[in-house]
Amino acid sequence: MSIILHDLAGADPALRFSPYCWRTRFALAHKGLAVETVPWRFHETTRLAALGAEKVPVIEDHGRVVTDSWAIAAYLEDTYPDRPSLFGGLGGLAHARFLNAWADAILNVGVVSMVAADIWAALDPRDQPYFRQSREARLGGTLEDLAAGREARLAGLRHSLTPLRLVLRAQPWLGGAAPSYADYIVAGSLQWPRVISQFPLLADDDTLRPWFDRVLALFDGLGAKAARVGAGGA
């Protein structure tokens, strides 16, 4: 029986853009687990409430419900120890925990301010009022103003990625010699603008691109094959 993943979708059910859901999709693929993904949208609160959850990602695994991308990764590691490790031991777990906190508090905050208007445009119309109200209150400006000023903020966001570039000079993956959950955390954040927006978050010559392309190519091109808005990318 496949694990069921409830995964945030746009108006097009094939458009899956949540950075947290992408972390989980990569983690499930890393473990080699069979997965059935079910699109979920913001207005479908009752469906998640029936599972005791409020937001995605949510997985159902043989009657057990697990919510939150970090909790899901920890659950998969503990429940399927015979499959490839997501963390590679306690040291890798501690490293990934730091990257998880950094991505949530710094990277994702910067990314959403760049692409919030693009997300709104790609949502089911029933989701748009909620998204506009909640994100404008959270980000302190209208979606239109945020989009209009993003060019001026782009250099700062790109600069914030410098520690990642320095790490990848010394090793092929953020997790070390092989891909791990540390890579999926950051790749999920970069996949978010790649699929939902045509705004160029990464420059063409950014040294992060080869690493990101390698992550997207993993698991038979799971990330590379994702549906995208338009022809642009990260």
PDB file of C-alpha atoms in Angstrom:
ATOM      1  CA  MET A   1       0.000   0.000   0.000  1.00  0.00           C
ATOM      2  CA  SER A   2       1.335   3.420  -0.964  1.00  0.00           C
ATOM      3  CA  ILE A   3       1.872   6.270   1.468  1.00  0.00           C
ATOM      4  CA  ILE A   4      -0.604   9.077   0.790  1.00  0.00           C
ATOM      5  CA  LEU A   5       0.860  12.581   0.610  1.00  0.00           C
ATOM      6  CA  HIS A   6      -1.488  15.566   0.768  1.00  0.00           C
ATOM      7  CA  ASP A   7       0.310  18.158  -1.340  1.00  0.00           C
ATOM      8  CA  LEU A   8      -0.490  21.849  -1.903  1.00  0.00           C
ATOM      9  CA  ALA A   9      -1.708  22.572  -5.449  1.00  0.00           C
ATOM     10  CA  GLY A  10      -2.633  25.583  -7.529  1.00  0.00           C
ATOM     11  CA  ALA A  11      -5.691  25.964  -9.733  1.00  0.00           C
ATOM     12  CA  ASP A  12      -3.958  23.446 -11.987  1.00  0.00           C
ATOM     13  CA  PRO A  13      -3.822  20.284  -9.845  1.00  0.00           C
ATOM     14  CA  ALA A  14      -0.469  19.390 -11.423  1.00  0.00           C
ATOM     15  CA  LEU A  15       1.118  22.596 -10.084  1.00  0.00           C
ATOM     16  CA  ARG A  16       2.705  21.651  -6.744  1.00  0.00           C
ATOM     17  CA  PHE A  17       4.713  24.500  -5.257  1.00  0.00           C
ATOM     18  CA  SER A  18       4.981  24.263  -1.461  1.00  0.00           C
ATOM     19  CA  PRO A  19       8.639  24.197  -0.310  1.00  0.00           C
ATOM     20  CA  TYR A  20       7.629  22.043   2.640  1.00  0.00           C
ATOM     21  CA  CYS A  21       5.792  19.553   0.463  1.00  0.00           C
ATOM     22  CA  TRP A  22       8.807  19.386  -1.847  1.00  0.00           C
ATOM     23  CA  ARG A  23      11.021  18.519   1.117  1.00  0.00           C
ATOM     24  CA  THR A  24       8.670  15.636   1.828  1.00  0.00           C
ATOM     25  CA  ARG A  25       8.460  14.526  -1.795  1.00  0.00           C
ATOM     26  CA  PHE A  26      12.246  14.338  -2.022  1.00  0.00           C
ATOM     27  CA  ALA A  27      12.453  12.533   1.335  1.00  0.00           C
ATOM     28  CA  LEU A  28       9.919   9.895   0.300  1.00  0.00           C
ATOM     29  CA  ALA A  29      11.754   9.353  -2.977  1.00  0.00           C
ATOM     30  CA  HIS A  30      15.086   9.099  -1.133  1.00  0.00           C
ATOM     31  CA  LYS A  31      13.603   6.310   0.980  1.00  0.00           C
ATOM     32  CA  GLY A  32      12.292   4.613  -2.158  1.00  0.00           C
ATOM     33  CA  LEU A  33       8.734   4.488  -0.833  1.00  0.00           C
ATOM     34  CA  ALA A  34       5.658   4.171  -3.009  1.00  0.00           C
ATOM     35  CA  VAL A  35       3.624   7.376  -2.802  1.00  0.00           C
ATOM     36  CA  GLU A  36       0.204   8.543  -3.926  1.00  0.00           C
ATOM     37  CA  THR A  37       0.042  12.350  -3.985  1.00  0.00           C
ATOM     38  CA  VAL A  38      -3.312  14.018  -3.454  1.00  0.00           C
ATOM     39  CA  PRO A  39      -3.722  17.699  -4.381  1.00  0.00           C
ATOM     40  CA  TRP A  40      -4.952  19.959  -1.572  1.00  0.00           C
ATOM     41  CA  ARG A  41      -5.947  23.602  -1.690  1.00  0.00           C
ATOM     42  CA  PHE A  42      -6.285  26.216   1.023  1.00  0.00           C
ATOM     43  CA  HIS A  43     -10.095  26.212   1.035  1.00  0.00           C
ATOM     44  CA  GLU A  44     -10.239  22.461   1.714  1.00  0.00           C
ATOM     45  CA  THR A  45      -9.733  22.818   5.452  1.00  0.00           C
ATOM     46  CA  THR A  46     -12.305  20.213   6.410  1.00  0.00           C
ATOM     47  CA  ARG A  47     -10.435  17.472   4.572  1.00  0.00           C
ATOM     48  CA  LEU A  48      -7.315  18.035   6.639  1.00  0.00           C
ATOM     49  CA  ALA A  49      -9.308  18.597   9.819  1.00  0.00           C
ATOM     50  CA  ALA A  50     -10.683  15.085   9.441  1.00  0.00           C
ATOM     51  CA  LEU A  51      -7.074  13.888   9.729  1.00  0.00           C
ATOM     52  CA  GLY A  52      -6.359  16.124  12.720  1.00  0.00           C
ATOM     53  CA  ALA A  53      -4.196  18.446  10.634  1.00  0.00           C
ATOM     54  CA  GLU A  54      -4.316  22.117   9.676  1.00  0.00           C
ATOM     55  CA  LYS A  55      -1.803  22.419   6.853  1.00  0.00           C
ATOM     56  CA  VAL A  56       0.249  20.364   4.443  1.00  0.00           C
ATOM     57  CA  PRO A  57       2.372  18.375   4.059  1.00  0.00           C
ATOM     58  CA  VAL A  58       0.491  15.511   5.640  1.00  0.00           C
ATOM     59  CA  ILE A  59       1.195  11.840   5.068  1.00  0.00           C
ATOM     60  CA  GLU A  60      -0.960   8.828   5.814  1.00  0.00           C
ATOM     61  CA  ASP A  61       1.046   5.671   6.314  1.00  0.00           C
ATOM     62  CA  HIS A  62      -0.866   2.487   7.151  1.00  0.00           C
ATOM     63  CA  GLY A  63      -3.347   4.335   9.330  1.00  0.00           C
ATOM     64  CA  ARG A  64      -0.863   6.712  10.914  1.00  0.00           C
ATOM     65  CA  VAL A  65      -1.079  10.438  10.136  1.00  0.00           C
ATOM     66  CA  VAL A  66       2.057  12.593  10.342  1.00  0.00           C
ATOM     67  CA  THR A  67       2.122  16.360   9.775  1.00  0.00           C
ATOM     68  CA  ASP A  68       4.929  18.923   9.314  1.00  0.00           C
ATOM     69  CA  SER A  69       7.822  18.310   6.925  1.00  0.00           C
ATOM     70  CA  TRP A  70      10.452  17.936   9.659  1.00  0.00           C
ATOM     71  CA  ALA A  71       8.298  15.544  11.667  1.00  0.00           C
ATOM     72  CA  ILE A  72       7.631  13.545   8.513  1.00  0.00           C
ATOM     73  CA  ALA A  73      11.348  13.251   7.746  1.00  0.00           C
ATOM     74  CA  ALA A  74      12.061  12.095  11.302  1.00  0.00           C
ATOM     75  CA  TYR A  75       9.191   9.617  11.095  1.00  0.00           C
ATOM     76  CA  LEU A  76      10.435   8.172   7.809  1.00  0.00           C
ATOM     77  CA  GLU A  77      13.952   7.830   9.221  1.00  0.00           C
ATOM     78  CA  ASP A  78      12.727   6.023  12.333  1.00  0.00           C
ATOM     79  CA  THR A  79      10.086   3.882  10.636  1.00  0.00           C
ATOM     80  CA  TYR A  80      12.142   2.772   7.656  1.00  0.00           C
ATOM     81  CA  PRO A  81      15.703   2.318   9.014  1.00  0.00           C
ATOM     82  CA  ASP A  82      16.415  -0.402   6.446  1.00  0.00           C
ATOM     83  CA  ARG A  83      16.118   2.117   3.610  1.00  0.00           C
ATOM     84  CA  PRO A  84      18.658   4.833   2.690  1.00  0.00           C
ATOM     85  CA  SER A  85      19.191   7.232   5.572  1.00  0.00           C
ATOM     86  CA  LEU A  86      17.978  10.804   5.211  1.00  0.00           C
ATOM     87  CA  PHE A  87      20.481  12.138   7.749  1.00  0.00           C
ATOM     88  CA  GLY A  88      23.401   9.717   7.878  1.00  0.00           C
ATOM     89  CA  GLY A  89      23.569   9.667  11.660  1.00  0.00           C
ATOM     90  CA  LEU A  90      23.253  12.098  14.542  1.00  0.00           C
ATOM     91  CA  GLY A  91      25.761  14.559  13.085  1.00  0.00           C
ATOM     92  CA  GLY A  92      23.789  14.764   9.855  1.00  0.00           C
ATOM     93  CA  LEU A  93      20.572  15.144  11.823  1.00  0.00           C
ATOM     94  CA  ALA A  94      21.986  18.129  13.732  1.00  0.00           C
ATOM     95  CA  HIS A  95      23.269  19.692  10.507  1.00  0.00           C
ATOM     96  CA  ALA A  96      19.902  19.266   8.801  1.00  0.00           C
ATOM     97  CA  ARG A  97      18.085  20.694  11.824  1.00  0.00           C
ATOM     98  CA  PHE A  98      20.113  23.896  11.510  1.00  0.00           C
ATOM     99  CA  LEU A  99      19.434  24.182   7.773  1.00  0.00           C
ATOM    100  CA  ASN A 100      15.757  23.530   8.399  1.00  0.00           C
ATOM    101  CA  ALA A 101      15.570  26.408  10.889  1.00  0.00           C
ATOM    102  CA  TRP A 102      17.604  28.716   8.628  1.00  0.00           C
ATOM    103  CA  ALA A 103      15.460  27.974   5.581  1.00  0.00           C
ATOM    104  CA  ASP A 104      12.240  28.536   7.525  1.00  0.00           C
ATOM    105  CA  ALA A 105      13.340  31.760   9.230  1.00  0.00           C
ATOM    106  CA  ILE A 106      15.485  33.381   6.540  1.00  0.00           C
ATOM    107  CA  LEU A 107      15.355  31.824   3.087  1.00  0.00           C
ATOM    108  CA  ASN A 108      11.634  31.169   2.801  1.00  0.00           C
ATOM    109  CA  VAL A 109      10.754  34.602   4.154  1.00  0.00           C
ATOM    110  CA  GLY A 110      12.861  36.172   1.440  1.00  0.00           C
ATOM    111  CA  VAL A 111      11.510  33.935  -1.306  1.00  0.00           C
ATOM    112  CA  VAL A 112       7.835  34.466  -0.519  1.00  0.00           C
ATOM    113  CA  SER A 113       8.238  38.234  -0.682  1.00  0.00           C
ATOM    114  CA  MET A 114       9.538  37.758  -4.232  1.00  0.00           C
ATOM    115  CA  VAL A 115       6.846  35.444  -5.541  1.00  0.00           C
ATOM    116  CA  ALA A 116       3.722  36.039  -3.428  1.00  0.00           C
ATOM    117  CA  ALA A 117       1.921  37.795  -6.287  1.00  0.00           C
ATOM    118  CA  ASP A 118       2.814  34.939  -8.631  1.00  0.00           C
ATOM    119  CA  ILE A 119       1.478  32.390  -6.166  1.00  0.00           C
ATOM    120  CA  TRP A 120      -1.784  34.325  -5.875  1.00  0.00           C
ATOM    121  CA  ALA A 121      -2.186  34.373  -9.661  1.00  0.00           C
ATOM    122  CA  ALA A 122      -1.758  30.590  -9.870  1.00  0.00           C
ATOM    123  CA  LEU A 123      -4.224  29.714  -7.096  1.00  0.00           C
ATOM    124  CA  ASP A 124      -7.733  28.407  -7.343  1.00  0.00           C
ATOM    125  CA  PRO A 125      -9.989  31.514  -7.223  1.00  0.00           C
ATOM    126  CA  ARG A 126     -11.521  30.195  -4.004  1.00  0.00           C
ATOM    127  CA  ASP A 127      -8.086  30.405  -2.369  1.00  0.00           C
ATOM    128  CA  GLN A 128      -7.128  33.866  -3.555  1.00  0.00           C
ATOM    129  CA  PRO A 129      -8.949  36.023  -0.945  1.00  0.00           C
ATOM    130  CA  TYR A 130      -7.479  34.025   1.939  1.00  0.00           C
ATOM    131  CA  PHE A 131      -3.992  34.058   0.468  1.00  0.00           C
ATOM    132  CA  ARG A 132      -4.047  37.804  -0.229  1.00  0.00           C
ATOM    133  CA  GLN A 133      -5.327  38.737   3.221  1.00  0.00           C
ATOM    134  CA  SER A 134      -3.001  36.430   5.155  1.00  0.00           C
ATOM    135  CA  ARG A 135       0.165  37.121   3.170  1.00  0.00           C
ATOM    136  CA  GLU A 136      -0.292  40.880   2.975  1.00  0.00           C
ATOM    137  CA  ALA A 137      -0.753  40.976   6.742  1.00  0.00           C
ATOM    138  CA  ARG A 138       2.313  38.779   7.237  1.00  0.00           C
ATOM    139  CA  LEU A 139       4.560  40.564   4.735  1.00  0.00           C
ATOM    140  CA  GLY A 140       3.474  44.127   5.481  1.00  0.00           C
ATOM    141  CA  GLY A 141       2.488  45.247   1.993  1.00  0.00           C
ATOM    142  CA  THR A 142       0.216  44.542  -0.920  1.00  0.00           C
ATOM    143  CA  LEU A 143       1.113  41.696  -3.253  1.00  0.00           C
ATOM    144  CA  GLU A 144       1.454  44.212  -6.060  1.00  0.00           C
ATOM    145  CA  ASP A 145       3.846  46.430  -4.094  1.00  0.00           C
ATOM    146  CA  LEU A 146       5.932  43.445  -3.104  1.00  0.00           C
ATOM    147  CA  ALA A 147       6.220  42.367  -6.733  1.00  0.00           C
ATOM    148  CA  ALA A 148       7.074  45.890  -7.871  1.00  0.00           C
ATOM    149  CA  GLY A 149       9.929  46.189  -5.375  1.00  0.00           C
ATOM    150  CA  ARG A 150      11.427  42.744  -5.719  1.00  0.00           C
ATOM    151  CA  GLU A 151      14.177  43.727  -8.146  1.00  0.00           C
ATOM    152  CA  ALA A 152      15.629  46.012  -5.471  1.00  0.00           C
ATOM    153  CA  ARG A 153      15.578  43.186  -2.908  1.00  0.00           C
ATOM    154  CA  LEU A 154      16.976  40.492  -5.185  1.00  0.00           C
ATOM    155  CA  ALA A 155      20.668  41.209  -4.584  1.00  0.00           C
ATOM    156  CA  GLY A 156      20.180  40.863  -0.835  1.00  0.00           C
ATOM    157  CA  LEU A 157      18.418  37.529  -1.192  1.00  0.00           C
ATOM    158  CA  ARG A 158      21.097  36.203  -3.527  1.00  0.00           C
ATOM    159  CA  HIS A 159      23.794  37.335  -1.102  1.00  0.00           C
ATOM    160  CA  SER A 160      22.105  35.431   1.725  1.00  0.00           C
ATOM    161  CA  LEU A 161      22.833  32.211  -0.192  1.00  0.00           C
ATOM    162  CA  THR A 162      26.613  32.746   0.025  1.00  0.00           C
ATOM    163  CA  PRO A 163      27.162  30.191   2.845  1.00  0.00           C
ATOM    164  CA  LEU A 164      25.599  27.517   0.644  1.00  0.00           C
ATOM    165  CA  ARG A 165      27.989  28.351  -2.183  1.00  0.00           C
ATOM    166  CA  LEU A 166      30.980  28.151   0.159  1.00  0.00           C
ATOM    167  CA  VAL A 167      29.923  24.731   1.451  1.00  0.00           C
ATOM    168  CA  LEU A 168      29.430  23.411  -2.079  1.00  0.00           C
ATOM    169  CA  ARG A 169      32.942  24.487  -3.025  1.00  0.00           C
ATOM    170  CA  ALA A 170      34.251  21.902  -0.587  1.00  0.00           C
ATOM    171  CA  GLN A 171      31.791  19.048  -1.142  1.00  0.00           C
ATOM    172  CA  PRO A 172      29.324  17.965  -3.836  1.00  0.00           C
ATOM    173  CA  TRP A 173      26.217  18.025  -1.638  1.00  0.00           C
ATOM    174  CA  LEU A 174      25.092  20.074   1.336  1.00  0.00           C
ATOM    175  CA  GLY A 175      24.917  16.798   3.244  1.00  0.00           C
ATOM    176  CA  GLY A 176      28.483  15.801   2.293  1.00  0.00           C
ATOM    177  CA  ALA A 177      29.503  13.116  -0.170  1.00  0.00           C
ATOM    178  CA  ALA A 178      25.940  12.075  -1.019  1.00  0.00           C
ATOM    179  CA  PRO A 179      22.553  13.824  -1.136  1.00  0.00           C
ATOM    180  CA  SER A 180      20.638  13.939   2.121  1.00  0.00           C
ATOM    181  CA  TYR A 181      17.729  15.720   3.736  1.00  0.00           C
ATOM    182  CA  ALA A 182      19.934  18.822   4.113  1.00  0.00           C
ATOM    183  CA  ASP A 183      19.904  19.127   0.318  1.00  0.00           C
ATOM    184  CA  TYR A 184      16.163  18.575   0.090  1.00  0.00           C
ATOM    185  CA  ILE A 185      15.442  21.352   2.581  1.00  0.00           C
ATOM    186  CA  VAL A 186      17.176  23.999   0.496  1.00  0.00           C
ATOM    187  CA  ALA A 187      16.146  22.503  -2.836  1.00  0.00           C
ATOM    188  CA  GLY A 188      12.515  22.649  -1.714  1.00  0.00           C
ATOM    189  CA  SER A 189      12.879  26.373  -1.083  1.00  0.00           C
ATOM    190  CA  LEU A 190      14.393  26.921  -4.535  1.00  0.00           C
ATOM    191  CA  GLN A 191      11.913  24.653  -6.271  1.00  0.00           C
ATOM    192  CA  TRP A 192       9.134  26.865  -4.912  1.00  0.00           C
ATOM    193  CA  PRO A 193       9.929  29.914  -7.103  1.00  0.00           C
ATOM    194  CA  ARG A 194      11.063  27.676  -9.950  1.00  0.00           C
ATOM    195  CA  VAL A 195       7.608  26.154 -10.380  1.00  0.00           C
ATOM    196  CA  ILE A 196       5.379  29.087  -9.394  1.00  0.00           C
ATOM    197  CA  SER A 197       7.102  32.091 -10.975  1.00  0.00           C
ATOM    198  CA  GLN A 198       9.109  33.286 -13.957  1.00  0.00           C
ATOM    199  CA  PHE A 199      11.082  35.701 -11.781  1.00  0.00           C
ATOM    200  CA  PRO A 200      14.791  34.716 -11.918  1.00  0.00           C
ATOM    201  CA  LEU A 201      15.730  34.076  -8.317  1.00  0.00           C
ATOM    202  CA  LEU A 202      19.115  32.599  -9.255  1.00  0.00           C
ATOM    203  CA  ALA A 203      21.359  34.223 -11.839  1.00  0.00           C
ATOM    204  CA  ASP A 204      22.280  32.098 -14.854  1.00  0.00           C
ATOM    205  CA  ASP A 205      25.895  31.892 -13.710  1.00  0.00           C
ATOM    206  CA  ASP A 206      25.143  31.256 -10.031  1.00  0.00           C
ATOM    207  CA  THR A 207      27.410  28.494  -8.743  1.00  0.00           C
ATOM    208  CA  LEU A 208      24.400  27.014  -6.929  1.00  0.00           C
ATOM    209  CA  ARG A 209      22.814  26.061 -10.241  1.00  0.00           C
ATOM    210  CA  PRO A 210      24.858  22.891 -10.917  1.00  0.00           C
ATOM    211  CA  TRP A 211      24.040  21.583  -7.433  1.00  0.00           C
ATOM    212  CA  PHE A 212      20.353  22.489  -7.798  1.00  0.00           C
ATOM    213  CA  ASP A 213      20.208  20.816 -11.204  1.00  0.00           C
ATOM    214  CA  ARG A 214      21.682  17.657  -9.680  1.00  0.00           C
ATOM    215  CA  VAL A 215      19.014  17.617  -6.978  1.00  0.00           C
ATOM    216  CA  LEU A 216      16.264  18.095  -9.564  1.00  0.00           C
ATOM    217  CA  ALA A 217      17.668  15.197 -11.590  1.00  0.00           C
ATOM    218  CA  LEU A 218      17.534  12.769  -8.658  1.00  0.00           C
ATOM    219  CA  PHE A 219      14.902  10.035  -8.532  1.00  0.00           C
ATOM    220  CA  ASP A 220      14.366   9.900 -12.276  1.00  0.00           C
ATOM    221  CA  GLY A 221      14.074  13.675 -12.511  1.00  0.00           C
ATOM    222  CA  LEU A 222      11.389  14.102  -9.853  1.00  0.00           C
ATOM    223  CA  GLY A 223      12.065  17.828  -9.443  1.00  0.00           C
ATOM    224  CA  ALA A 224      13.016  18.543 -13.049  1.00  0.00           C
ATOM    225  CA  LYS A 225       9.761  17.111 -14.387  1.00  0.00           C
ATOM    226  CA  ALA A 226       7.539  19.206 -12.112  1.00  0.00           C
ATOM    227  CA  ALA A 227       4.835  21.298 -13.737  1.00  0.00           C
ATOM    228  CA  ARG A 228       5.807  24.972 -13.921  1.00  0.00           C
ATOM    229  CA  VAL A 229       4.196  28.335 -14.565  1.00  0.00           C
ATOM    230  CA  GLY A 230       5.423  29.636 -17.906  1.00  0.00           C
ATOM    231  CA  ALA A 231       8.868  28.930 -19.276  1.00  0.00           C
ATOM    232  CA  GLY A 232      11.024  30.722 -16.661  1.00  0.00           C
ATOM    233  CA  GLY A 233      12.531  29.345 -13.516  1.00  0.00           C
ATOM    234  CA  ALA A 234      14.544  29.931 -10.386  1.00  0.00           C
TER     235      ALA A 234
END
